Amino acid sequence: MQINIHAPYKDRVQQALGDSNLRAAVSKATDRMTDARLAAMGAIEGQTLRAQVRQMKEHVLRQWPDYLLQLEMNLRRNGCIVHWAEGIADAQEIVKDIALQNGADLVVKSKSMATEEIHLNQALEEAGLRVVETDLGEYIIQLADEPPSHIVAPVIHKRLEEIAEVFEEKLDMPPTREASKMTALARAKLRREFFDAGMGISGCNFAIAETGTICIVTNEGNGRMVSSMPRVYVAVMGIEKIVPTVEDAFLQLQALCRSATGQQLTVYCSMTSGPRQAGDADGPEQVHVVLLDNGRSGMLARGYGEALLCIRCGACLNVCPVYQEIGGHAYGGVYNGPIGAVISPALAPEIARFKELPHATSLCGACREACPVQIDLPRLLLDLRSDLVEQGAAPKLEGWGIKGYARVMSSRRMYEKLGKLASISSNLYANLSGGNIQFLPPPLSGWTAYRDFAPFAPKSFREWWRERKLQ
Ligand code: SF4
């Protein structure tokens, strides 16, 4: 079943919860990735690595403008053409112009969340270009006409049988359930596209400021093909993806590979420091780098800078009990899981657009424990909730409820009296309904729609303690 990402949040969640195939596929894959991450991080001084990566990323953010200028200067010195894009429309226009000026009617792409964020495929297709995703997972969801549902594993929500159906329908493949046969077919089709493409586009896992180098990591080699085979190569990078030095790049690479897929190193790490030089056997004639802000500087200004430390490894998604149940599409944005619940509203001009996401969490803290950059995601989610209340974007009832709660909690007498009242009335109601409370009137009906409400304890802890001491 395909989830309608434009449906209201509650409907999306309902659709996801009703899809047992999706839940089984997501749960199996995320458990596997978590086991691999734990083993890979456990094989080294994982905590030390996490602390070092965080320190380096924090240092970059403190000197962000300096490193950006250094990166720009070195990219230009290497012969790259640098473009600054403030928002989605600018970035789309820049990439579209490069393609049209170079007469590229076929574009091959490597997996990139930044280009998902700016809806680049759609913009290029509207301009008459053909865009082909070349990461196997992205290729499958492009054929299925679906967005990615995981930062690292875009097709995590589909089972082998469902992927086979897509191949049969879209590629006329004879029925098979053998993954190797499907992969071989995709490989053959994509090989032709690499040869014919006039332009390649990728994201950027990190850019090295001191050398002006764009780095992309893949396991399939498609990133290298995209960045070296077509005549024109465009890298779209979020402006937070900077590391100061080559040593820092390898530090981040360790944390990224181990946390994302549990590998010591991905199969390919492709580094581009400029276009083909005289005498080079291959490489693109033009290299363009689009430095994309799209709300990132605003995030720092609004107090969400910690989320800019994210290296997009996906570890927080894999351990999140909410993501494991509903998968990625139910989040409704490009980014999903705990980090998506933070950056979708924080990147948006209006956080109210994603007002449900800061509540799509159990605040259990598993994401913080898994994060290789030690990002305090639960705190950021609480900050977003608080901002939603301050901006008047949270339901009025929630604001009144929290004010009432604060009032009760600041008066012992009121707390005890209301506690007694709640205990008597809930126990009476439970007795009348023969056990637990199965129905509460709105606005509390949301609770009893899915579970019983247990009546309050007949005695408060304080009463129980007092009686115990008197015995
Ligand atoms: S928040 Fe941390 S765990 Fe989640 S994707 Fe970013 S770096 Fe990975």
PDB file of C-alpha atoms in Angstrom, residues 68 295 353:
ATOM      1  CA  LEU A  68      32.381  28.532   3.839  1.00  0.00           C
ATOM      2  CA  GLY A 295      16.733  27.627   6.104  1.00  0.00           C
ATOM      3  CA  ARG A 353       3.634  23.495   8.712  1.00  0.00           C
TER       4      ARG A 353
END
